[in-house]
Amino acid sequence: MDTTTTATHGASSGTRGTKGPPFLAASPSGGAAARTASASTLVLEVIGWPGHLAGQHVDVRLTAPDGYQAARSYSLAAPTDGDRIEITVQRVPDGEVSSYLADEARDGDVVEVRGPVGGWFVWKPEDSGPVLLVAGGSGVVPLMAMIRSRDGVSPAPFRLIYSVRTPQDRIYDHELRRRATQDGGLEVAFLYTRTVPDGETRSVGRITAEDLIAYGWPADVKPTCYVCGPTAFVETVSDLLVGLGHDPAMIKTERFGPSGP
Amino acid sequence: MNIFTRGFRGRKRDSSGQLPPGQYLTDDFPVLSAGPTPRISLDAWEFTVTTEQGESHRWSWAELMALPAESVTVDVHCVTRWSKLDTVWRGVSLDTLLTDIETEADFALVHSYGGYSTNLPLEDLLGGKAWVAYEYEGEELAPEHGAPARLLVPHLYFWKSAKWVRGIDLMVQDSPGFWEQLGYHDYGDPWREQRYQGD
Ligand SMILES: Cc1cc2nc3c(=O)[nH]c(=O)nc-3n(C[C@H](O)[C@H](O)[C@H](O)COP(=O)(O)OP(=O)(O)OC[C@H]3O[C@@H](n4cnc5c(N)ncnc54)[C@H](O)[C@@H]3O)c2cc1C
């Protein structure tokens, strides 16, 4: 083994002249756009935002007066709209960044964002095949960007299965229910893990193979599947989809964190 | 530019110097994967190193188990900004696996069951810096953490530590892996915060 001829190693690491995407100043604007029991939506003005694809995320960085910084990833909730981006942040108990963004941030405050990031968990309007979206809790955020990007632009048939704890936890509730009746080719099913609303026939419980059969696509339709939410939810759903015969290469996942609905 | 965020104080400060810039400490073990978790039976498992000449060297699971193993305690740093300190792993050093292999290659492209790949300089796999790991904290690896075996290259961001590892191509030219084709950094040194292309 010749390990002395690896002098080119540095060429792939430190010697680039360019810099990666910069952090840009971002300010909440238009008030907290929407709030549920567990999440808040923020519209941020980002001067010089380069645009993004549905499914991508940003890194949001906060700086304390003593210079201490903390950064976390948040999915972009809406299609590109000039210098405005939208994120929806679920409060995590004791969460350093989420509790600030969900409860504290006000119009005119300054945070920083860097992005867009991620090129795998994305949907493009020119992708015309059927799509299955499966969300747990705040995992609906990047899937909402896909639903919104599709509106009026793509005939691709979409089915969303959205698991939440209680009816009060439905993020984008009104918009989703409106779109389910107005956006041709979009179907939406809510699943509840703790409390069901009146009139709901499915009883409370975590998502099962039967739910994916009832509200998703058969595997032979070969949908592209996007599964997003807490790690355990994504593990369960992607295993179930593979078990139902979906090609693992057609299942794209984004895992947000340890716990959830 | 001196930006600060009104009303944000932050929680913990890392004064130990053990955390690379932009990272925070976690006690969980978060999971980052682009798709479903592949399930690989030990009977079917194989690890293959292929040289730039196309020569393949294969190990079955039993053959891997027969090689001398090492226990290592290392810090791991994920590009999604969490770090875990003093994690304990057991596995076979890449020095052991590569010792009898003749190569002029400078680069490695690591492949996984499930289709994942990641690239790194061969030098970073040698000299006691990388392992094929099959135990974590004294237990078999969990499927979502890469069972039956994953690469462990803790001095680079954790996406380089390919889960469900199945083989390594040794190459004269560098060739980007899965995340590296999607805008993540080719090298990924957490201490230089090489997260994205161009960092
Ligand atoms: C690619 C990507 C996209 C994401 N998009 C979104 C999004 O659109 N909306 C959103 O709300 N979050 C999203 N997240 C999660 C987000 O980045 C943070 O992890 C989350 O907000 C918690 O950060 P924190 O600083 O508040 O909590 P921390 O201070 O980091 O953690 C506090 C406690 O909460 C636990 N915890 C950490 N993360 C989570 C979590 N996600 N769920 C439950 N418990 C947790 C920790 O284990 C710890 O015990 C995304 C994550 C990734 C990797």
Coordinates of C-alpha atoms and ligand atoms in Angstrom, one line a residue:
Chain A
M1 CA 0.0 0.0 0.0
D2 CA 1.5 3.3 -1.0
T3 CA 0.3 6.0 1.3
T4 CA 3.0 8.5 0.5
T5 CA 1.5 9.6 -2.8
T6 CA -1.6 11.2 -1.2
A7 CA -0.3 14.8 -1.5
T8 CA -3.4 15.7 -3.6
H9 CA -5.6 15.2 -0.5
G10 CA -5.5 18.9 0.3
A11 CA -6.9 19.7 -3.1
S12 CA -10.2 18.2 -2.1
S13 CA -10.4 20.0 1.2
G14 CA -8.9 23.3 2.1
T15 CA -7.6 25.0 -1.0
R16 CA -10.7 26.3 -2.6
G17 CA -11.0 30.0 -3.1
T18 CA -14.7 30.2 -3.1
K19 CA -17.0 30.1 0.0
G20 CA -20.1 28.1 0.5
P21 CA -23.5 29.7 0.7
P22 CA -23.3 32.6 3.2
F23 CA -25.5 33.2 6.2
L24 CA -28.0 36.0 5.3
A25 CA -29.8 38.3 7.7
A26 CA -33.5 37.4 8.0
S27 CA -36.3 39.2 9.8
P28 CA -39.7 37.9 10.7
S29 CA -42.4 40.0 9.0
G30 CA -46.2 40.1 9.0
G31 CA -46.6 38.8 12.5
A32 CA -46.7 35.1 13.4
A33 CA -48.5 34.0 10.3
A34 CA -50.2 31.1 12.0
R35 CA -50.0 29.3 15.3
T36 CA -51.3 25.9 16.4
A37 CA -51.2 24.4 19.9
S38 CA -47.7 23.1 19.1
A39 CA -46.3 25.1 16.2
S40 CA -45.8 28.6 14.8
T41 CA -45.3 29.7 11.2
L42 CA -42.8 32.5 10.5
V43 CA -42.4 34.5 7.3
L44 CA -38.9 35.7 7.1
E45 CA -37.6 38.5 4.8
V46 CA -34.2 37.5 3.5
I47 CA -32.5 40.1 1.3
G48 CA -30.8 38.3 -1.5
W49 CA -32.5 34.9 -1.1
P50 CA -31.4 32.8 -4.1
G51 CA -34.6 30.7 -4.4
H52 CA -35.2 27.0 -3.6
L53 CA -37.0 23.8 -4.5
A54 CA -39.9 22.3 -2.5
G55 CA -38.5 20.0 0.1
Q56 CA -35.2 21.9 0.8
H57 CA -34.4 23.4 4.2
V58 CA -32.4 26.3 5.7
D59 CA -30.1 26.4 8.6
V60 CA -31.3 29.1 11.0
R61 CA -28.7 30.7 13.3
L62 CA -29.3 32.7 16.4
T63 CA -26.7 34.8 18.2
A64 CA -26.9 35.8 21.9
P65 CA -25.5 39.1 23.1
D66 CA -22.3 37.4 24.2
G67 CA -21.7 36.1 20.8
Y68 CA -22.8 32.5 21.5
Q69 CA -24.6 31.0 18.5
A70 CA -26.9 28.1 17.9
A71 CA -28.2 26.8 14.6
R72 CA -30.8 24.2 13.5
S73 CA -32.4 23.1 10.3
Y74 CA -35.9 24.1 9.3
S75 CA -37.7 23.0 6.1
L76 CA -39.0 25.6 3.7
A77 CA -42.8 25.6 3.9
A78 CA -43.6 27.5 0.7
P79 CA -42.4 27.8 -2.9
T80 CA -39.9 30.5 -3.8
D81 CA -41.4 34.0 -3.4
G82 CA -38.8 36.6 -4.0
D83 CA -37.1 37.5 -0.7
R84 CA -39.8 35.9 1.5
I85 CA -39.4 32.4 2.9
E86 CA -41.7 30.6 5.3
I87 CA -40.8 28.1 8.0
T88 CA -43.0 26.4 10.6
V89 CA -41.4 25.5 13.9
Q90 CA -42.8 23.0 16.4
R91 CA -42.1 23.8 20.0
V92 CA -39.8 21.1 21.5
P93 CA -39.8 21.1 25.3
D94 CA -36.6 22.8 26.5
G95 CA -35.7 23.3 22.9
E96 CA -33.0 25.9 22.5
V97 CA -33.8 27.2 19.1
S98 CA -37.4 26.0 18.5
S99 CA -38.8 27.7 21.6
Y100 CA -37.2 31.0 20.6
L101 CA -38.5 30.8 17.1
A102 CA -42.0 29.5 18.0
D103 CA -42.6 31.9 21.0
E104 CA -40.2 34.7 21.1
A105 CA -39.3 36.0 17.6
R106 CA -41.1 39.1 16.6
D107 CA -41.2 41.3 13.5
G108 CA -38.0 43.2 13.1
D109 CA -35.9 40.8 15.1
V110 CA -32.8 39.5 13.2
V111 CA -31.8 35.9 12.8
E112 CA -29.6 34.5 10.1
V113 CA -30.4 31.8 7.5
R114 CA -28.2 29.8 5.2
G115 CA -29.4 27.8 2.3
P116 CA -31.1 26.3 0.5
V117 CA -29.8 23.0 1.7
G118 CA -30.6 19.5 0.5
G119 CA -31.0 18.2 -3.0
W120 CA -32.5 14.7 -2.5
F121 CA -35.7 15.2 -0.6
V122 CA -37.1 17.5 -3.3
W123 CA -40.1 17.5 -5.6
K124 CA -40.0 19.4 -8.9
P125 CA -43.1 20.5 -10.9
E126 CA -41.7 18.6 -13.9
D127 CA -41.9 15.3 -12.0
S128 CA -45.3 14.2 -13.3
G129 CA -45.7 10.8 -11.7
P130 CA -47.9 10.0 -8.7
V131 CA -46.7 11.1 -5.3
L132 CA -47.4 9.8 -1.8
L133 CA -46.6 12.2 1.0
V134 CA -46.6 10.8 4.6
A135 CA -46.1 13.2 7.4
G136 CA -45.8 12.9 11.2
G137 CA -46.3 16.1 13.2
S138 CA -44.0 18.9 11.9
G139 CA -42.9 16.6 9.1
V140 CA -45.7 18.0 7.1
V141 CA -43.7 21.2 6.5
P142 CA -41.6 20.3 3.5
L143 CA -44.6 18.3 2.1
M144 CA -46.7 21.4 2.3
A145 CA -44.1 23.2 0.1
M146 CA -44.6 20.4 -2.4
I147 CA -48.4 20.7 -2.3
R148 CA -48.2 24.4 -2.7
S149 CA -45.7 24.2 -5.5
R150 CA -47.9 21.8 -7.4
D151 CA -51.0 24.1 -7.3
G152 CA -51.9 25.2 -10.8
V153 CA -48.6 24.1 -12.2
S154 CA -48.5 20.3 -12.2
P155 CA -51.2 17.6 -12.8
A156 CA -49.2 15.1 -10.8
P157 CA -51.6 13.2 -8.5
F158 CA -50.8 13.7 -4.8
R159 CA -51.9 11.8 -1.8
L160 CA -51.1 13.1 1.7
I161 CA -51.4 11.0 4.8
Y162 CA -50.8 13.2 7.9
S163 CA -50.5 11.8 11.4
V164 CA -51.0 14.2 14.3
R165 CA -51.7 13.8 18.0
T166 CA -55.0 15.7 18.2
P167 CA -57.1 17.8 15.8
Q168 CA -55.6 21.0 17.4
D169 CA -52.1 19.9 16.3
R170 CA -53.0 20.0 12.5
I171 CA -50.6 22.5 11.0
Y172 CA -52.0 24.3 7.9
D173 CA -55.4 22.8 8.8
H174 CA -57.7 25.2 6.9
E175 CA -55.5 25.4 3.9
L176 CA -55.1 21.6 3.7
R177 CA -58.9 21.0 3.9
R178 CA -59.5 23.8 1.4
R179 CA -56.9 22.3 -1.0
A180 CA -58.3 18.8 -0.6
T181 CA -61.6 20.0 -2.1
Q182 CA -60.1 22.6 -4.6
D183 CA -56.8 21.4 -5.8
G184 CA -57.7 18.7 -8.4
G185 CA -55.8 15.5 -7.9
L186 CA -54.9 16.1 -4.3
E187 CA -56.3 13.8 -1.6
V188 CA -55.7 14.4 2.1
A189 CA -56.2 11.9 5.0
F190 CA -55.6 12.8 8.7
L191 CA -54.7 10.2 11.2
Y192 CA -54.9 10.9 15.0
T193 CA -52.7 9.2 17.6
R194 CA -54.3 10.6 20.8
T195 CA -57.7 12.3 20.2
V196 CA -60.0 12.1 17.2
P197 CA -62.4 14.9 16.1
D198 CA -66.2 14.2 16.2
G199 CA -67.4 12.1 13.3
E200 CA -64.0 10.5 12.6
T201 CA -64.4 6.8 11.9
R202 CA -60.8 5.7 12.3
S203 CA -60.0 5.2 16.0
V204 CA -56.9 6.7 17.6
G205 CA -53.6 5.0 16.8
R206 CA -50.3 5.1 15.2
I207 CA -50.1 4.7 11.4
T208 CA -50.4 1.1 10.1
A209 CA -50.1 -0.8 6.8
E210 CA -53.9 -0.6 6.5
D211 CA -53.7 3.2 6.6
L212 CA -51.1 3.2 3.8
I213 CA -53.3 0.8 1.8
A214 CA -56.5 2.8 2.4
Y215 CA -55.1 6.3 1.8
G216 CA -51.9 5.8 -0.2
W217 CA -51.1 4.3 -3.6
P218 CA -50.7 0.6 -4.5
A219 CA -47.1 -0.2 -5.1
D220 CA -47.7 -1.1 -8.7
V221 CA -48.6 2.5 -9.4
K222 CA -44.9 3.2 -8.5
P223 CA -45.4 6.5 -6.7
T224 CA -42.5 8.5 -5.5
C225 CA -42.9 8.5 -1.7
Y226 CA -41.8 11.3 0.6
V227 CA -41.8 10.4 4.3
C228 CA -41.0 13.1 6.9
G229 CA -41.2 13.5 10.6
P230 CA -39.7 12.2 13.8
T231 CA -37.1 9.4 13.4
A232 CA -39.3 6.6 14.8
F233 CA -42.2 7.6 12.6
V234 CA -40.1 7.7 9.5
E235 CA -38.5 4.3 10.3
T236 CA -42.0 2.8 10.8
V237 CA -43.5 4.2 7.7
S238 CA -40.6 3.5 5.4
D239 CA -40.4 -0.1 6.6
L240 CA -44.2 -0.5 6.1
L241 CA -43.9 0.9 2.5
V242 CA -41.1 -1.5 1.7
G243 CA -43.2 -4.3 3.2
L244 CA -46.1 -3.3 0.9
G245 CA -43.8 -3.7 -2.1
H246 CA -42.7 -0.2 -2.8
D247 CA -39.2 0.1 -4.3
P248 CA -36.8 1.4 -1.6
A249 CA -35.2 3.6 -4.2
M250 CA -38.6 5.4 -4.6
I251 CA -38.9 6.2 -0.9
K252 CA -37.2 9.5 0.1
T253 CA -37.0 10.2 3.8
E254 CA -36.2 13.2 6.0
R255 CA -35.8 12.5 9.8
F256 CA -36.4 15.6 12.0
G257 CA -35.4 14.3 15.4
P258 CA -35.9 11.8 18.2
S259 CA -39.5 11.9 19.4
G260 CA -43.0 12.9 18.2
P261 CA -46.6 11.8 17.7
Chain B
M1 CA -21.3 42.0 10.3
N2 CA -22.4 42.0 13.9
I3 CA -25.8 40.5 14.1
F4 CA -27.5 39.5 17.3
T5 CA -30.9 38.1 18.0
R6 CA -33.0 40.1 20.5
G7 CA -34.3 37.9 23.2
F8 CA -32.1 34.9 22.5
R9 CA -29.8 33.9 25.3
G10 CA -29.0 30.3 24.4
R11 CA -28.7 27.5 26.8
K12 CA -25.4 25.7 27.2
R13 CA -22.0 26.9 26.5
D14 CA -19.3 24.5 25.5
S15 CA -16.2 25.7 27.3
S16 CA -14.4 22.3 27.0
G17 CA -13.2 23.0 23.4
Q18 CA -14.4 19.5 22.5
L19 CA -17.1 20.7 20.1
P20 CA -16.2 21.9 16.6
P21 CA -17.7 25.2 15.5
G22 CA -21.5 25.3 15.0
Q23 CA -22.1 22.0 16.8
Y24 CA -24.2 21.3 19.9
L25 CA -24.0 18.4 22.3
T26 CA -26.7 15.7 22.4
D27 CA -27.2 12.6 24.4
D28 CA -29.6 11.1 21.9
F29 CA -28.4 9.3 18.8
P30 CA -30.3 11.0 16.0
V31 CA -30.7 9.2 12.6
L32 CA -30.0 10.8 9.2
S33 CA -30.7 8.6 6.2
A34 CA -32.0 9.4 2.7
G35 CA -34.3 6.4 2.5
P36 CA -35.6 3.3 4.2
T37 CA -33.3 1.3 6.5
P38 CA -32.0 -1.7 4.5
R39 CA -32.1 -5.1 6.2
I40 CA -29.2 -7.4 5.4
S41 CA -28.8 -11.0 6.6
L42 CA -25.4 -12.0 7.9
D43 CA -25.4 -15.0 5.6
A44 CA -25.7 -12.8 2.6
W45 CA -23.4 -10.0 3.9
E46 CA -20.1 -9.3 2.1
F47 CA -17.5 -6.6 2.3
T48 CA -15.6 -6.0 -0.9
V49 CA -12.5 -3.9 -1.6
T50 CA -11.9 -3.3 -5.3
T51 CA -8.7 -1.8 -6.5
E52 CA -8.2 0.6 -9.4
Q53 CA -7.0 -2.5 -11.3
G54 CA -10.4 -4.1 -10.8
E55 CA -9.0 -6.7 -8.3
S56 CA -11.6 -7.6 -5.7
H57 CA -10.9 -8.7 -2.1
R58 CA -13.9 -10.1 -0.3
W59 CA -14.8 -10.9 3.4
S60 CA -17.8 -12.8 4.5
W61 CA -19.3 -12.0 7.9
A62 CA -17.5 -14.9 9.5
E63 CA -14.2 -13.8 7.9
L64 CA -14.7 -10.2 9.3
M65 CA -15.4 -11.6 12.8
A66 CA -12.2 -13.7 12.6
L67 CA -10.1 -10.5 12.1
P68 CA -8.6 -8.7 15.1
A69 CA -11.1 -6.2 16.4
E70 CA -10.4 -2.9 18.3
S71 CA -12.5 -1.0 20.7
V72 CA -12.4 2.8 20.3
T73 CA -13.9 5.7 22.1
V74 CA -14.4 8.7 19.8
D75 CA -16.5 11.8 19.3
V76 CA -18.9 12.0 16.4
H77 CA -20.1 15.1 14.6
C78 CA -23.1 15.2 12.3
V79 CA -23.5 17.9 9.7
T80 CA -27.0 18.6 11.0
R81 CA -25.1 20.1 14.0
W82 CA -25.3 17.5 16.8
S83 CA -22.2 16.0 18.3
K84 CA -21.9 13.1 20.7
L85 CA -18.8 12.7 22.8
D86 CA -17.0 9.6 24.0
T87 CA -19.0 7.1 22.0
V88 CA -17.7 3.5 22.2
W89 CA -17.4 1.3 19.1
R90 CA -16.0 -2.1 18.2
G91 CA -14.8 -3.1 14.8
V92 CA -12.0 -3.9 12.5
S93 CA -9.5 -1.2 11.5
L94 CA -9.2 -0.4 7.8
D95 CA -5.5 -0.7 8.3
T96 CA -6.1 -4.4 8.9
L97 CA -8.5 -4.8 6.0
L98 CA -6.3 -3.0 3.5
T99 CA -2.9 -4.2 4.7
D100 CA -2.2 -6.8 1.9
I101 CA -3.9 -4.8 -0.9
E102 CA -1.6 -3.4 -3.6
T103 CA -2.8 0.0 -4.8
E104 CA -1.7 3.3 -6.2
A105 CA -5.1 4.9 -5.4
D106 CA -5.4 8.2 -3.6
F107 CA -9.2 8.1 -3.2
A108 CA -11.9 5.8 -1.9
L109 CA -15.6 5.6 -2.8
V110 CA -17.5 3.8 -0.1
H111 CA -20.7 1.9 -1.1
S112 CA -23.6 0.8 1.1
Y113 CA -26.4 -1.7 0.9
G114 CA -29.4 0.4 -0.1
G115 CA -27.4 2.4 -2.7
Y116 CA -25.7 5.1 -0.5
S117 CA -22.1 6.1 -1.3
T118 CA -19.6 8.6 0.0
N119 CA -16.1 9.6 -1.1
L120 CA -12.9 10.4 0.8
P121 CA -9.2 10.4 0.4
L122 CA -7.7 6.9 1.0
E123 CA -5.3 8.5 3.5
D124 CA -8.2 9.3 5.8
L125 CA -9.1 5.6 6.0
L126 CA -5.5 4.6 7.1
G127 CA -3.3 5.2 10.1
G128 CA -5.8 4.2 12.8
K129 CA -8.5 6.7 11.7
A130 CA -11.2 4.4 10.3
W131 CA -13.0 1.1 11.2
V132 CA -15.7 -1.2 9.9
A133 CA -17.7 -1.1 13.1
Y134 CA -20.3 -3.6 14.2
E135 CA -20.8 -2.8 17.9
Y136 CA -22.0 0.4 19.5
E137 CA -21.8 0.9 23.3
G138 CA -21.3 -2.9 23.8
E139 CA -24.3 -3.9 21.7
E140 CA -24.8 -5.0 18.2
L141 CA -25.4 -2.0 15.9
A142 CA -29.1 -1.2 15.5
P143 CA -30.5 -1.4 11.9
E144 CA -31.1 2.3 11.7
H145 CA -27.6 3.0 12.8
G146 CA -26.1 0.8 10.1
A147 CA -26.3 -2.9 11.0
P148 CA -24.7 -5.2 10.5
A149 CA -21.7 -3.0 10.0
R150 CA -20.9 0.6 9.2
L151 CA -17.9 2.6 8.4
L152 CA -16.6 4.7 11.2
V153 CA -14.4 7.7 10.3
P154 CA -15.0 10.0 13.3
H155 CA -12.6 12.8 12.3
L156 CA -14.9 13.7 9.4
Y157 CA -18.6 14.7 9.5
F158 CA -20.7 11.6 10.2
W159 CA -22.2 11.2 6.7
K160 CA -18.8 9.9 5.7
S161 CA -19.3 7.1 8.2
A162 CA -21.4 5.1 5.7
K163 CA -24.1 2.9 7.3
W164 CA -24.8 -0.6 6.0
V165 CA -21.3 -0.6 4.4
R166 CA -20.7 -3.2 1.7
G167 CA -17.5 -2.2 0.0
I168 CA -14.9 0.3 -1.0
D169 CA -13.6 1.2 -4.5
L170 CA -10.0 2.4 -4.5
M171 CA -9.6 5.0 -7.2
V172 CA -6.9 7.2 -8.7
Q173 CA -9.4 10.0 -9.3
D174 CA -11.8 11.4 -6.8
S175 CA -15.5 10.8 -7.5
P176 CA -18.3 12.4 -5.5
G177 CA -20.7 10.2 -3.4
F178 CA -24.4 10.6 -2.7
W179 CA -24.4 13.8 -0.5
E180 CA -21.3 15.1 -2.2
Q181 CA -23.2 15.2 -5.5
L182 CA -26.0 17.1 -3.7
G183 CA -24.0 20.1 -2.5
Y184 CA -22.3 18.7 0.6
H185 CA -18.6 19.2 1.0
D186 CA -16.1 16.7 -0.6
Y187 CA -14.0 16.4 2.5
G188 CA -16.2 17.4 5.5
D189 CA -13.7 18.4 8.2
P190 CA -15.9 19.4 11.2
W191 CA -13.1 21.5 12.7
R192 CA -13.0 23.6 9.5
E193 CA -16.8 23.6 9.3
Q194 CA -16.7 22.1 5.8
R195 CA -20.5 21.5 5.6
Y196 CA -21.4 22.5 2.0
Q197 CA -19.6 22.7 -1.3
G198 CA -17.2 25.7 -1.2
D199 CA -17.0 25.9 2.6
Ligands
LIG1 C1 -33.4 18.5 7.6 C2 -34.2 18.9 8.8 C3 -35.3 19.7 8.7 C4 -36.1 20.0 9.8 N1 -37.2 20.8 9.6 C5 -38.0 21.2 10.7 C6 -39.2 21.9 10.5 O1 -39.6 22.3 9.4 N2 -39.9 22.2 11.6 C7 -39.5 21.9 12.9 O2 -40.2 22.2 13.8 N3 -38.4 21.2 13.1 C8 -37.6 20.8 12.0 N4 -36.4 20.1 12.2 C9 -35.9 19.9 13.6 C10 -35.1 21.1 14.0 O3 -33.9 21.2 13.3 C11 -34.7 21.0 15.5 O4 -34.1 19.7 15.7 C12 -35.8 21.2 16.5 O5 -36.5 22.4 16.3 C13 -35.3 21.1 18.0 O6 -34.3 22.1 18.1 P1 -34.2 22.8 19.5 O7 -32.9 23.7 19.5 O8 -35.4 23.5 19.9 O9 -34.0 21.6 20.6 P2 -32.7 21.1 21.3 O10 -32.3 22.2 22.3 O11 -31.7 20.8 20.3 O12 -33.2 19.8 22.0 C14 -34.0 19.9 23.2 C15 -34.5 18.5 23.5 O13 -35.5 18.1 22.5 C16 -35.1 16.9 21.9 N5 -35.3 17.1 20.4 C17 -34.4 17.7 19.5 N6 -35.0 17.7 18.3 C18 -36.2 17.3 18.4 C19 -37.3 17.1 17.5 N7 -37.2 17.4 16.2 N8 -38.5 16.6 18.0 C20 -38.6 16.3 19.3 N9 -37.6 16.4 20.2 C21 -36.4 16.9 19.8 C22 -33.6 16.8 22.2 O14 -33.3 15.4 22.2 C23 -33.4 17.4 23.5 O15 -33.7 16.5 24.5 C24 -35.7 19.7 11.1 C25 -34.5 18.9 11.2 C26 -33.8 18.5 10.1 C27 -32.6 17.6 10.3

